[in-house]
């Protein structure tokens, strides 16, 4: 099994419902082939979306001539739903990952192909494929709209720069001295943002925050000095998980 990231825009299309499990098979395959250059044969062999059957991750069967594969399909799908809901890094939802099943070797005896054996095995295999595919953390981003008089716009830029935000639009409200500043702000940095903004603008700026999109948090979670590594460590501690991302050796099972 191998994991790879989605092309840009596909996760958003799944969120909007333009690509979903309920779509007609050929229509979905054509859409993925035309817009995202998927192989049509592979796009027709999507097993499921996850987590919860609708999330922005896909499991695709690209095996050739594997015996008994249909017998274990439901168990592999269950393992996929479990793994995408509780990811490998810190047991948070995965997003924008495509998993391809390349090959399966199954026990000839049907009693050893039950859900009890296959579900945890599939989950461990999915985790291992994520860890070998250079995973990254994603963070939610707010769209912030701030109304303020012209003389305090400089103070707003200062606060946003300190909180990893960036302004993408600034406009004056016609016929008034008020300005509207639009910016993106990471949700993680938004705590205390309103109070900070008010204190830097003399209480003249009024922000409104709404969730806008997900964005990759720059840096490698496996590099101990990076910001993502710190976030992973904090999240694992909060959830009472073992310290550190599980090593790849944990998933090296031998018969």
Short mmCIF file of C-alpha atoms in Angstrom, two decimals:
data_model
loop_
_atom_site.label_atom_id
_atom_site.label_comp_id
_atom_site.label_asym_id
_atom_site.label_seq_id
_atom_site.Cartn_x
_atom_site.Cartn_y
_atom_site.Cartn_z
CA UNK A 1 0.00 0.00 0.00
CA UNK A 2 1.22 3.52 -0.73
CA UNK A 3 0.04 6.98 0.38
CA UNK A 4 0.32 10.19 -1.60
CA UNK A 5 -1.12 13.72 -1.34
CA UNK A 6 -4.12 14.91 -3.35
CA UNK A 7 -3.60 17.39 -6.17
CA UNK A 8 -4.50 20.96 -5.11
CA UNK A 9 -8.25 21.57 -4.97
CA UNK A 10 -9.49 17.97 -4.74
CA UNK A 11 -10.03 18.00 -0.95
CA UNK A 12 -12.09 21.20 -1.34
CA UNK A 13 -14.14 19.59 -4.15
CA UNK A 14 -14.93 16.65 -1.84
CA UNK A 15 -15.92 19.08 0.95
CA UNK A 16 -18.29 20.85 -1.47
CA UNK A 17 -19.78 17.55 -2.64
CA UNK A 18 -18.58 17.86 -6.25
CA UNK A 19 -16.76 14.54 -5.80
CA UNK A 20 -18.55 12.09 -3.51
CA UNK A 21 -19.33 8.43 -2.86
CA UNK A 22 -22.92 8.97 -4.05
CA UNK A 23 -21.89 10.02 -7.56
CA UNK A 24 -22.34 7.80 -10.57
CA UNK A 25 -19.10 5.84 -11.04
CA UNK A 26 -18.29 6.79 -14.64
CA UNK A 27 -19.21 10.44 -14.12
CA UNK A 28 -16.89 10.68 -11.08
CA UNK A 29 -14.05 8.91 -12.91
CA UNK A 30 -14.40 11.28 -15.88
CA UNK A 31 -14.37 14.34 -13.57
CA UNK A 32 -11.22 13.13 -11.75
CA UNK A 33 -9.49 12.27 -15.04
CA UNK A 34 -10.31 15.60 -16.72
CA UNK A 35 -9.71 17.95 -13.79
CA UNK A 36 -7.00 16.15 -11.80
CA UNK A 37 -5.40 13.88 -14.44
CA UNK A 38 -6.22 10.63 -12.63
CA UNK A 39 -5.98 7.39 -14.54
CA UNK A 40 -9.60 6.58 -15.54
CA UNK A 41 -9.25 2.88 -14.67
CA UNK A 42 -7.96 3.78 -11.18
CA UNK A 43 -10.64 6.43 -10.66
CA UNK A 44 -13.31 3.77 -11.32
CA UNK A 45 -11.86 1.55 -8.59
CA UNK A 46 -12.26 3.94 -5.65
CA UNK A 47 -13.33 1.82 -2.68
CA UNK A 48 -14.41 4.61 -0.36
CA UNK A 49 -13.98 8.09 1.08
CA UNK A 50 -13.09 8.66 4.73
CA UNK A 51 -13.41 9.38 7.57
CA UNK A 52 -17.18 8.77 8.00
CA UNK A 53 -17.61 7.73 4.36
CA UNK A 54 -17.55 11.35 3.13
CA UNK A 55 -14.21 12.82 4.25
CA UNK A 56 -11.43 14.20 2.02
CA UNK A 57 -9.33 11.00 1.84
CA UNK A 58 -9.64 8.24 -0.75
CA UNK A 59 -8.86 4.50 -0.78
CA UNK A 60 -8.21 3.12 -4.27
CA UNK A 61 -7.76 -0.49 -5.36
CA UNK A 62 -5.07 -0.72 -8.06
CA UNK A 63 -4.31 -4.43 -7.55
CA UNK A 64 -4.09 -6.87 -10.43
CA UNK A 65 -5.61 -10.35 -10.06
CA UNK A 66 -5.59 -10.76 -6.26
CA UNK A 67 -7.58 -13.76 -4.99
CA UNK A 68 -10.27 -13.36 -2.30
CA UNK A 69 -9.94 -9.53 -2.45
CA UNK A 70 -13.70 -8.92 -2.29
CA UNK A 71 -13.90 -10.98 0.91
CA UNK A 72 -11.68 -8.51 2.76
CA UNK A 73 -12.88 -5.28 1.11
CA UNK A 74 -15.27 -4.34 3.95
CA UNK A 75 -12.61 -5.01 6.58
CA UNK A 76 -9.99 -2.90 4.76
CA UNK A 77 -12.55 -0.08 4.38
CA UNK A 78 -13.27 -0.25 8.13
CA UNK A 79 -9.53 -0.05 8.86
CA UNK A 80 -9.28 2.93 6.47
CA UNK A 81 -12.14 4.78 8.23
CA UNK A 82 -10.44 4.17 11.58
CA UNK A 83 -6.99 5.27 10.37
CA UNK A 84 -8.24 8.45 8.65
CA UNK A 85 -10.23 9.47 11.73
CA UNK A 86 -7.24 8.94 14.03
CA UNK A 87 -4.11 9.67 12.00
CA UNK A 88 -0.58 8.40 12.59
CA UNK A 89 1.00 11.64 13.85
CA UNK A 90 -1.29 12.62 16.73
CA UNK A 91 -4.61 10.78 16.22
CA UNK A 92 -6.26 13.70 14.42
CA UNK A 93 -8.29 13.48 11.19
CA UNK A 94 -6.31 13.03 8.00
CA UNK A 95 -6.96 15.29 5.04
CA UNK A 96 -6.05 15.14 1.36
CA UNK A 97 -4.46 11.66 1.35
CA UNK A 98 -4.90 9.08 -1.39
CA UNK A 99 -4.14 5.48 -0.43
CA UNK A 100 -3.48 2.94 -3.19
CA UNK A 101 -3.73 -0.79 -2.46
CA UNK A 102 -1.00 -2.32 -4.67
CA UNK A 103 -0.95 -5.96 -3.62
CA UNK A 104 -2.42 -8.29 -1.01
CA UNK A 105 -1.25 -11.75 0.07
CA UNK A 106 -3.98 -13.61 1.94
CA UNK A 107 -4.08 -16.79 3.97
CA UNK A 108 -5.65 -19.64 2.00
CA UNK A 109 -7.81 -20.58 5.01
CA UNK A 110 -10.94 -18.37 5.23
CA UNK A 111 -10.93 -18.40 9.04
CA UNK A 112 -7.74 -16.28 8.99
CA UNK A 113 -9.28 -13.63 6.73
CA UNK A 114 -11.89 -12.31 9.19
CA UNK A 115 -12.42 -8.71 10.30
CA UNK A 116 -10.54 -9.36 13.54
CA UNK A 117 -7.36 -10.03 11.59
CA UNK A 118 -7.79 -7.67 8.64
CA UNK A 119 -9.04 -4.41 10.26
CA UNK A 120 -6.07 -3.81 12.61
CA UNK A 121 -3.65 -5.02 9.92
CA UNK A 122 -5.10 -2.58 7.36
CA UNK A 123 -4.86 0.26 9.88
CA UNK A 124 -1.21 -0.49 10.66
CA UNK A 125 -0.43 -0.71 6.94
CA UNK A 126 -2.13 2.66 6.32
CA UNK A 127 -0.17 4.25 9.19
CA UNK A 128 3.13 2.89 7.84
CA UNK A 129 2.37 4.19 4.34
CA UNK A 130 1.62 7.67 5.77
CA UNK A 131 4.86 7.75 7.78
CA UNK A 132 6.92 6.87 4.67
CA UNK A 133 5.21 9.56 2.55
CA UNK A 134 6.60 12.67 4.36
CA UNK A 135 3.37 13.68 6.14
CA UNK A 136 2.66 17.30 7.07
CA UNK A 137 0.35 18.91 9.61
CA UNK A 138 -2.54 21.07 8.41
CA UNK A 139 -4.00 23.94 10.40
CA UNK A 140 -7.37 25.68 10.07
CA UNK A 141 -7.33 29.30 8.88
CA UNK A 142 -9.81 32.05 9.70
CA UNK A 143 -10.89 34.73 7.27
CA UNK A 144 -10.82 37.90 9.40
CA UNK A 145 -12.69 41.03 8.38
CA UNK A 146 -11.74 44.13 10.37
CA UNK A 147 -13.52 47.48 10.23
CA UNK A 148 -11.53 50.48 11.46
CA UNK A 149 -10.73 54.16 10.81
CA UNK A 150 -7.79 54.89 8.48
CA UNK A 151 -5.39 56.09 11.19
CA UNK A 152 -5.27 52.70 13.01
CA UNK A 153 -4.65 50.47 9.96
CA UNK A 154 -0.91 50.34 10.79
CA UNK A 155 -1.66 48.90 14.24
CA UNK A 156 -3.72 46.10 12.64
CA UNK A 157 -0.79 45.07 10.40
CA UNK A 158 1.48 44.91 13.45
CA UNK A 159 -0.88 42.59 15.37
CA UNK A 160 -1.46 40.32 12.34
CA UNK A 161 2.28 40.00 11.61
CA UNK A 162 2.93 38.92 15.19
CA UNK A 163 0.25 36.23 14.90
CA UNK A 164 1.35 34.78 11.52
CA UNK A 165 -1.59 36.44 9.76
CA UNK A 166 -1.44 38.20 6.40
CA UNK A 167 -3.61 40.87 4.81
CA UNK A 168 -4.87 40.18 1.28
CA UNK A 169 -7.34 43.02 0.75
CA UNK A 170 -7.82 46.55 2.03
CA UNK A 171 -10.63 48.83 0.89
CA UNK A 172 -12.36 52.02 1.94
CA UNK A 173 -16.10 52.03 2.61
CA UNK A 174 -17.48 54.56 0.10
CA UNK A 175 -18.46 57.90 1.62
CA UNK A 176 -17.05 57.13 5.09
CA UNK A 177 -13.64 57.37 6.81
CA UNK A 178 -13.84 53.62 7.61
CA UNK A 179 -11.56 50.98 6.10
CA UNK A 180 -12.26 47.25 5.73
CA UNK A 181 -9.17 45.04 6.06
CA UNK A 182 -9.43 41.35 5.09
CA UNK A 183 -6.79 38.91 6.30
CA UNK A 184 -6.07 35.22 6.90
CA UNK A 185 -5.24 34.23 10.47
CA UNK A 186 -4.34 30.74 11.79
CA UNK A 187 -7.00 29.59 14.29
CA UNK A 188 -4.23 28.52 16.67
CA UNK A 189 -3.03 32.15 16.87
CA UNK A 190 -6.52 33.65 17.23
CA UNK A 191 -6.83 33.26 21.02
CA UNK A 192 -6.63 36.74 22.55
CA UNK A 193 -6.57 38.30 19.07
CA UNK A 194 -9.54 40.63 19.65
CA UNK A 195 -8.14 41.99 22.94
CA UNK A 196 -4.70 42.46 21.34
CA UNK A 197 -6.24 44.24 18.37
CA UNK A 198 -8.31 46.57 20.54
CA UNK A 199 -5.33 47.51 22.73
CA UNK A 200 -3.21 48.33 19.64
CA UNK A 201 -5.91 50.42 17.95
CA UNK A 202 -7.39 52.24 20.95
CA UNK A 203 -10.53 50.10 20.76
CA UNK A 204 -11.39 51.34 17.25
CA UNK A 205 -11.05 48.07 15.30
CA UNK A 206 -13.87 45.53 15.11
CA UNK A 207 -12.90 42.03 13.87
CA UNK A 208 -15.15 39.20 12.63
CA UNK A 209 -13.68 35.71 12.19
CA UNK A 210 -15.10 32.84 10.11
CA UNK A 211 -13.43 29.53 9.18
CA UNK A 212 -12.12 29.70 5.61
CA UNK A 213 -9.74 26.86 4.69
CA UNK A 214 -7.01 24.42 5.75
CA UNK A 215 -3.36 25.15 5.13
CA UNK A 216 -0.13 23.16 5.56
CA UNK A 217 1.82 24.20 8.65
CA UNK A 218 5.34 24.83 7.27
CA UNK A 219 8.03 22.50 8.60
CA UNK A 220 8.68 18.80 9.12
CA UNK A 221 6.93 17.11 12.09
CA UNK A 222 9.92 14.72 12.37
CA UNK A 223 12.37 17.61 12.92
CA UNK A 224 12.40 18.22 16.69
CA UNK A 225 13.18 21.93 16.33
CA UNK A 226 10.20 22.67 14.04
CA UNK A 227 6.83 24.19 14.89
CA UNK A 228 4.83 21.13 13.64
CA UNK A 229 6.90 18.85 15.89
CA UNK A 230 6.00 21.05 18.87
CA UNK A 231 2.29 20.95 17.94
CA UNK A 232 2.40 17.14 17.60
CA UNK A 233 4.10 16.83 21.01
CA UNK A 234 1.53 19.13 22.68
CA UNK A 235 -1.41 17.29 21.08
CA UNK A 236 -0.09 13.85 22.03
CA UNK A 237 0.47 15.02 25.62
CA UNK A 238 -3.04 16.48 25.82
CA UNK A 239 -4.55 13.20 24.59
CA UNK A 240 -2.47 11.07 26.96
CA UNK A 241 -0.67 9.29 24.09
CA UNK A 242 2.91 8.00 24.15
CA UNK A 243 5.51 10.70 23.60
CA UNK A 244 6.84 11.05 20.08
CA UNK A 245 5.47 9.96 16.69
CA UNK A 246 5.43 6.12 16.46
CA UNK A 247 8.59 4.82 14.77
CA UNK A 248 8.26 2.99 11.48
CA UNK A 249 9.76 -0.14 13.09
CA UNK A 250 6.54 -0.49 15.14
CA UNK A 251 4.69 -1.40 11.95
CA UNK A 252 7.21 -3.88 10.56
CA UNK A 253 5.28 -7.10 11.12
CA UNK A 254 6.80 -10.43 10.09
CA UNK A 255 4.94 -13.71 9.76
#
